[in-house]
Amino acid sequence: QVQLVESGGGLVQPGGSLRLSCAASGTNLFSIYNKAWYRQAPGKQRELVATFTTGGIIIYADSAKGRFTISRDNAKNTVYLEMNSLKPEDTAVYFCKLSNGRVNYWGQGTQVTVSS
């Protein structure tokens, strides 16, 4: 059973930075999964933030372009989201997802709050 555990969230002031991590366990096929970060703000639908496909294609939401960077370390079974120049509207619960077209695995989420 694949399990994902996110970490790195917290309270940060506008303009600050955070690095989220998502560690996967229960699989030796981490490298062949598509990897993605989503977020869900209160009262809103979950939305894609960034995705890193097995083909090496990286896609960012318009809101994340130029500020966020997704990366992965296959040796550590971990995917990261580096977030810079954070804004109050980035406040949300951030989730990571692994997928292979047949099954999706989600973490439990980590709260990011951007506030002064």
Short mmCIF file of N, CA and C in Angstrom, two decimals:
data_model
loop_
_atom_site.label_atom_id
_atom_site.label_comp_id
_atom_site.label_asym_id
_atom_site.label_seq_id
_atom_site.Cartn_x
_atom_site.Cartn_y
_atom_site.Cartn_z
N GLN A 1 0.84 -1.18 0.00
CA GLN A 1 0.00 0.00 0.00
C GLN A 1 0.89 1.24 0.00
N VAL A 2 0.69 2.09 -1.01
CA VAL A 2 1.48 3.31 -1.10
C VAL A 2 0.96 4.34 -0.10
N GLN A 3 1.84 4.92 0.65
CA GLN A 3 1.48 5.99 1.59
C GLN A 3 2.32 7.22 1.30
N LEU A 4 1.67 8.37 1.36
CA LEU A 4 2.35 9.64 1.14
C LEU A 4 2.22 10.51 2.38
N VAL A 5 3.30 11.10 2.79
CA VAL A 5 3.29 11.97 3.96
C VAL A 5 3.91 13.31 3.59
N GLU A 6 3.08 14.35 3.65
CA GLU A 6 3.56 15.69 3.37
C GLU A 6 4.09 16.34 4.65
N SER A 7 5.03 17.25 4.48
CA SER A 7 5.55 18.02 5.60
C SER A 7 6.09 19.34 5.06
N GLY A 8 6.38 20.25 5.99
CA GLY A 8 6.99 21.52 5.60
C GLY A 8 6.06 22.70 5.60
N GLY A 9 4.77 22.46 5.82
CA GLY A 9 3.85 23.58 5.87
C GLY A 9 4.02 24.40 7.14
N GLY A 10 3.30 25.50 7.20
CA GLY A 10 3.37 26.34 8.39
C GLY A 10 2.87 27.73 8.10
N LEU A 11 3.14 28.61 9.06
CA LEU A 11 2.74 30.02 8.95
C LEU A 11 3.94 30.83 8.45
N VAL A 12 3.73 31.62 7.42
CA VAL A 12 4.80 32.42 6.85
C VAL A 12 4.25 33.78 6.48
N GLN A 13 5.08 34.79 6.55
CA GLN A 13 4.65 36.14 6.18
C GLN A 13 4.63 36.30 4.67
N PRO A 14 3.82 37.21 4.16
CA PRO A 14 3.83 37.48 2.72
C PRO A 14 5.24 37.80 2.25
N GLY A 15 5.58 37.24 1.09
CA GLY A 15 6.92 37.39 0.55
C GLY A 15 7.89 36.32 1.01
N GLY A 16 7.48 35.52 1.96
CA GLY A 16 8.35 34.48 2.49
C GLY A 16 8.37 33.23 1.62
N SER A 17 9.09 32.23 2.12
CA SER A 17 9.29 30.98 1.38
C SER A 17 9.03 29.77 2.27
N LEU A 18 8.62 28.69 1.63
CA LEU A 18 8.48 27.39 2.28
C LEU A 18 8.88 26.31 1.30
N ARG A 19 9.35 25.20 1.84
CA ARG A 19 9.64 24.03 1.03
C ARG A 19 8.83 22.87 1.56
N LEU A 20 7.92 22.39 0.75
CA LEU A 20 7.11 21.24 1.11
C LEU A 20 7.77 19.97 0.62
N SER A 21 7.62 18.92 1.42
CA SER A 21 8.14 17.62 1.05
C SER A 21 7.02 16.60 1.08
N CYS A 22 7.13 15.60 0.23
CA CYS A 22 6.16 14.50 0.21
C CYS A 22 6.94 13.21 0.08
N ALA A 23 6.96 12.46 1.14
CA ALA A 23 7.71 11.21 1.17
C ALA A 23 6.77 10.03 0.91
N ALA A 24 7.16 9.19 -0.03
CA ALA A 24 6.35 8.02 -0.38
C ALA A 24 6.97 6.76 0.21
N SER A 25 6.10 5.87 0.67
CA SER A 25 6.53 4.57 1.16
C SER A 25 5.60 3.51 0.60
N GLY A 26 6.05 2.25 0.66
CA GLY A 26 5.21 1.16 0.21
C GLY A 26 5.30 0.91 -1.28
N THR A 27 6.28 1.48 -1.94
CA THR A 27 6.46 1.25 -3.36
C THR A 27 7.93 1.36 -3.73
N ASN A 28 8.32 0.53 -4.70
CA ASN A 28 9.67 0.66 -5.27
C ASN A 28 9.57 1.17 -6.71
N LEU A 29 8.38 1.71 -7.03
CA LEU A 29 8.14 2.21 -8.39
C LEU A 29 7.93 3.72 -8.39
N PHE A 30 8.45 4.38 -7.38
CA PHE A 30 8.23 5.82 -7.23
C PHE A 30 8.60 6.57 -8.51
N SER A 31 9.68 6.15 -9.14
CA SER A 31 10.21 6.91 -10.29
C SER A 31 9.27 6.89 -11.49
N ILE A 32 8.38 5.92 -11.58
CA ILE A 32 7.54 5.83 -12.78
C ILE A 32 6.15 6.43 -12.57
N TYR A 33 5.92 6.98 -11.40
CA TYR A 33 4.65 7.66 -11.17
C TYR A 33 4.74 9.11 -11.62
N ASN A 34 3.63 9.61 -12.11
CA ASN A 34 3.49 11.06 -12.27
C ASN A 34 3.34 11.64 -10.87
N LYS A 35 3.93 12.81 -10.67
CA LYS A 35 3.93 13.42 -9.34
C LYS A 35 3.31 14.81 -9.45
N ALA A 36 2.53 15.17 -8.46
CA ALA A 36 1.86 16.46 -8.54
C ALA A 36 1.59 17.01 -7.14
N TRP A 37 1.49 18.32 -7.10
CA TRP A 37 1.04 19.04 -5.91
C TRP A 37 -0.28 19.74 -6.26
N TYR A 38 -1.22 19.61 -5.33
CA TYR A 38 -2.51 20.28 -5.42
C TYR A 38 -2.68 21.12 -4.14
N ARG A 39 -3.65 22.01 -4.18
CA ARG A 39 -3.99 22.74 -2.97
C ARG A 39 -5.50 22.98 -2.92
N GLN A 40 -5.98 23.16 -1.71
CA GLN A 40 -7.39 23.42 -1.51
C GLN A 40 -7.55 24.47 -0.43
N ALA A 41 -8.09 25.59 -0.83
CA ALA A 41 -8.37 26.67 0.10
C ALA A 41 -9.78 26.49 0.66
N PRO A 42 -10.06 27.06 1.82
CA PRO A 42 -11.39 26.93 2.41
C PRO A 42 -12.49 27.38 1.45
N GLY A 43 -13.48 26.54 1.27
CA GLY A 43 -14.61 26.88 0.42
C GLY A 43 -14.35 26.78 -1.07
N LYS A 44 -13.18 26.28 -1.43
CA LYS A 44 -12.83 26.19 -2.85
C LYS A 44 -12.52 24.75 -3.24
N GLN A 45 -12.56 24.49 -4.52
CA GLN A 45 -12.21 23.17 -5.02
C GLN A 45 -10.70 22.97 -5.00
N ARG A 46 -10.32 21.72 -4.91
CA ARG A 46 -8.91 21.39 -4.99
C ARG A 46 -8.40 21.72 -6.38
N GLU A 47 -7.22 22.33 -6.45
CA GLU A 47 -6.69 22.74 -7.74
C GLU A 47 -5.24 22.30 -7.89
N LEU A 48 -4.87 22.05 -9.14
CA LEU A 48 -3.50 21.65 -9.44
C LEU A 48 -2.57 22.83 -9.30
N VAL A 49 -1.45 22.60 -8.65
CA VAL A 49 -0.42 23.62 -8.50
C VAL A 49 0.74 23.35 -9.47
N ALA A 50 1.21 22.10 -9.46
CA ALA A 50 2.34 21.75 -10.33
C ALA A 50 2.37 20.25 -10.50
N THR A 51 2.85 19.82 -11.67
CA THR A 51 2.96 18.39 -11.91
C THR A 51 4.27 18.08 -12.61
N PHE A 52 4.81 16.90 -12.32
CA PHE A 52 6.08 16.44 -12.86
C PHE A 52 5.80 15.05 -13.42
N THR A 53 5.73 14.94 -14.75
CA THR A 53 5.38 13.66 -15.33
C THR A 53 6.59 12.74 -15.43
N THR A 54 6.32 11.46 -15.66
CA THR A 54 7.41 10.51 -15.80
C THR A 54 8.25 10.82 -17.02
N GLY A 55 7.69 11.51 -17.98
CA GLY A 55 8.44 11.91 -19.17
C GLY A 55 9.28 13.15 -18.96
N GLY A 56 9.26 13.67 -17.74
CA GLY A 56 10.07 14.84 -17.43
C GLY A 56 9.41 16.16 -17.75
N ILE A 57 8.12 16.12 -18.08
CA ILE A 57 7.40 17.36 -18.38
C ILE A 57 6.92 17.98 -17.07
N ILE A 58 7.15 19.26 -16.93
CA ILE A 58 6.73 19.98 -15.73
C ILE A 58 5.70 21.04 -16.15
N ILE A 59 4.59 21.04 -15.45
CA ILE A 59 3.52 22.00 -15.74
C ILE A 59 3.16 22.71 -14.46
N TYR A 60 3.03 24.03 -14.55
CA TYR A 60 2.63 24.84 -13.39
C TYR A 60 1.31 25.54 -13.68
N ALA A 61 0.53 25.68 -12.62
CA ALA A 61 -0.63 26.55 -12.71
C ALA A 61 -0.14 27.98 -12.92
N ASP A 62 -0.96 28.80 -13.55
CA ASP A 62 -0.55 30.19 -13.78
C ASP A 62 -0.19 30.89 -12.47
N SER A 63 -0.91 30.55 -11.42
CA SER A 63 -0.67 31.19 -10.12
C SER A 63 0.68 30.81 -9.52
N ALA A 64 1.26 29.72 -10.00
CA ALA A 64 2.52 29.22 -9.45
C ALA A 64 3.74 29.56 -10.31
N LYS A 65 3.51 29.91 -11.54
CA LYS A 65 4.62 30.15 -12.47
C LYS A 65 5.52 31.26 -11.96
N GLY A 66 6.81 30.98 -11.99
CA GLY A 66 7.80 31.98 -11.58
C GLY A 66 8.04 32.05 -10.09
N ARG A 67 7.19 31.40 -9.31
CA ARG A 67 7.34 31.44 -7.85
C ARG A 67 7.55 30.07 -7.23
N PHE A 68 6.96 29.04 -7.81
CA PHE A 68 7.03 27.69 -7.25
C PHE A 68 7.89 26.80 -8.15
N THR A 69 8.54 25.84 -7.52
CA THR A 69 9.34 24.86 -8.27
C THR A 69 9.07 23.47 -7.73
N ILE A 70 8.67 22.57 -8.61
CA ILE A 70 8.47 21.17 -8.23
C ILE A 70 9.72 20.40 -8.62
N SER A 71 10.10 19.48 -7.76
CA SER A 71 11.26 18.64 -8.04
C SER A 71 11.06 17.30 -7.36
N ARG A 72 11.90 16.35 -7.71
CA ARG A 72 11.78 15.03 -7.07
C ARG A 72 13.15 14.42 -6.90
N ASP A 73 13.25 13.58 -5.90
CA ASP A 73 14.46 12.80 -5.64
C ASP A 73 14.03 11.34 -5.63
N ASN A 74 14.24 10.66 -6.73
CA ASN A 74 13.80 9.27 -6.83
C ASN A 74 14.51 8.37 -5.84
N ALA A 75 15.74 8.69 -5.50
CA ALA A 75 16.49 7.87 -4.56
C ALA A 75 15.88 7.95 -3.16
N LYS A 76 15.23 9.08 -2.86
CA LYS A 76 14.61 9.27 -1.55
C LYS A 76 13.10 9.09 -1.59
N ASN A 77 12.57 8.74 -2.75
CA ASN A 77 11.11 8.59 -2.89
C ASN A 77 10.38 9.84 -2.41
N THR A 78 10.88 10.99 -2.78
CA THR A 78 10.34 12.25 -2.26
C THR A 78 10.15 13.26 -3.39
N VAL A 79 9.04 13.95 -3.32
CA VAL A 79 8.77 15.05 -4.24
C VAL A 79 8.66 16.33 -3.41
N TYR A 80 9.16 17.41 -3.97
CA TYR A 80 9.24 18.68 -3.26
C TYR A 80 8.46 19.77 -3.99
N LEU A 81 8.08 20.78 -3.22
CA LEU A 81 7.52 21.99 -3.81
C LEU A 81 8.17 23.17 -3.09
N GLU A 82 9.03 23.85 -3.81
CA GLU A 82 9.66 25.06 -3.30
C GLU A 82 8.77 26.23 -3.64
N MET A 83 8.39 26.99 -2.61
CA MET A 83 7.46 28.11 -2.82
C MET A 83 8.11 29.39 -2.34
N ASN A 84 8.23 30.34 -3.24
CA ASN A 84 8.82 31.64 -2.94
C ASN A 84 7.81 32.76 -3.19
N SER A 85 8.12 33.92 -2.66
CA SER A 85 7.26 35.09 -2.85
C SER A 85 5.81 34.77 -2.53
N LEU A 86 5.60 34.13 -1.40
CA LEU A 86 4.27 33.67 -1.05
C LEU A 86 3.32 34.83 -0.80
N LYS A 87 2.07 34.60 -1.17
CA LYS A 87 1.01 35.60 -1.06
C LYS A 87 -0.10 35.06 -0.16
N PRO A 88 -0.89 35.94 0.43
CA PRO A 88 -2.01 35.44 1.25
C PRO A 88 -2.93 34.49 0.48
N GLU A 89 -3.08 34.70 -0.80
CA GLU A 89 -3.96 33.83 -1.59
C GLU A 89 -3.37 32.43 -1.82
N ASP A 90 -2.13 32.23 -1.40
CA ASP A 90 -1.54 30.88 -1.45
C ASP A 90 -1.94 30.04 -0.23
N THR A 91 -2.63 30.66 0.70
CA THR A 91 -3.07 29.94 1.89
C THR A 91 -4.02 28.80 1.51
N ALA A 92 -3.66 27.60 1.92
CA ALA A 92 -4.45 26.41 1.56
C ALA A 92 -3.82 25.19 2.22
N VAL A 93 -4.52 24.08 2.12
CA VAL A 93 -3.93 22.79 2.44
C VAL A 93 -3.33 22.24 1.15
N TYR A 94 -2.07 21.86 1.22
CA TYR A 94 -1.35 21.38 0.05
C TYR A 94 -1.24 19.86 0.12
N PHE A 95 -1.58 19.22 -1.00
CA PHE A 95 -1.58 17.76 -1.09
C PHE A 95 -0.63 17.32 -2.20
N CYS A 96 0.02 16.20 -1.99
CA CYS A 96 0.77 15.61 -3.09
C CYS A 96 0.01 14.40 -3.60
N LYS A 97 0.28 14.07 -4.85
CA LYS A 97 -0.39 12.95 -5.50
C LYS A 97 0.60 12.20 -6.39
N LEU A 98 0.52 10.89 -6.30
CA LEU A 98 1.21 10.03 -7.24
C LEU A 98 0.16 9.35 -8.10
N SER A 99 0.41 9.24 -9.38
CA SER A 99 -0.57 8.59 -10.25
C SER A 99 0.14 7.89 -11.39
N ASN A 100 -0.55 6.84 -11.90
CA ASN A 100 0.01 6.13 -13.04
C ASN A 100 -1.03 5.92 -14.14
N GLY A 101 -2.12 6.68 -14.07
CA GLY A 101 -3.17 6.55 -15.06
C GLY A 101 -4.25 5.57 -14.66
N ARG A 102 -3.95 4.72 -13.71
CA ARG A 102 -4.94 3.75 -13.24
C ARG A 102 -5.32 3.97 -11.79
N VAL A 103 -4.40 4.50 -11.04
CA VAL A 103 -4.65 4.70 -9.61
C VAL A 103 -4.00 5.99 -9.17
N ASN A 104 -4.65 6.65 -8.23
CA ASN A 104 -4.13 7.87 -7.63
C ASN A 104 -3.89 7.65 -6.16
N TYR A 105 -2.77 8.11 -5.67
CA TYR A 105 -2.46 8.08 -4.25
C TYR A 105 -2.32 9.51 -3.75
N TRP A 106 -2.97 9.79 -2.62
CA TRP A 106 -2.96 11.13 -2.06
C TRP A 106 -2.37 11.11 -0.65
N GLY A 107 -1.70 12.19 -0.32
CA GLY A 107 -1.28 12.37 1.06
C GLY A 107 -2.40 13.02 1.86
N GLN A 108 -2.12 13.25 3.14
CA GLN A 108 -3.13 13.80 4.03
C GLN A 108 -3.16 15.32 4.01
N GLY A 109 -2.14 15.93 3.41
CA GLY A 109 -2.10 17.37 3.27
C GLY A 109 -1.29 18.05 4.35
N THR A 110 -0.79 19.22 4.02
CA THR A 110 -0.07 20.05 4.99
C THR A 110 -0.56 21.49 4.81
N GLN A 111 -0.83 22.14 5.94
CA GLN A 111 -1.41 23.48 5.91
C GLN A 111 -0.34 24.52 5.65
N VAL A 112 -0.62 25.40 4.71
CA VAL A 112 0.23 26.57 4.46
C VAL A 112 -0.62 27.81 4.70
N THR A 113 -0.16 28.66 5.59
CA THR A 113 -0.87 29.90 5.90
C THR A 113 0.07 31.07 5.67
N VAL A 114 -0.34 31.98 4.81
CA VAL A 114 0.46 33.16 4.50
C VAL A 114 -0.26 34.38 5.07
N SER A 115 0.33 34.93 6.10
CA SER A 115 -0.34 36.03 6.79
C SER A 115 0.68 36.85 7.57
N SER A 116 0.41 38.13 7.68
CA SER A 116 1.26 38.98 8.48
C SER A 116 0.72 39.11 9.90
#
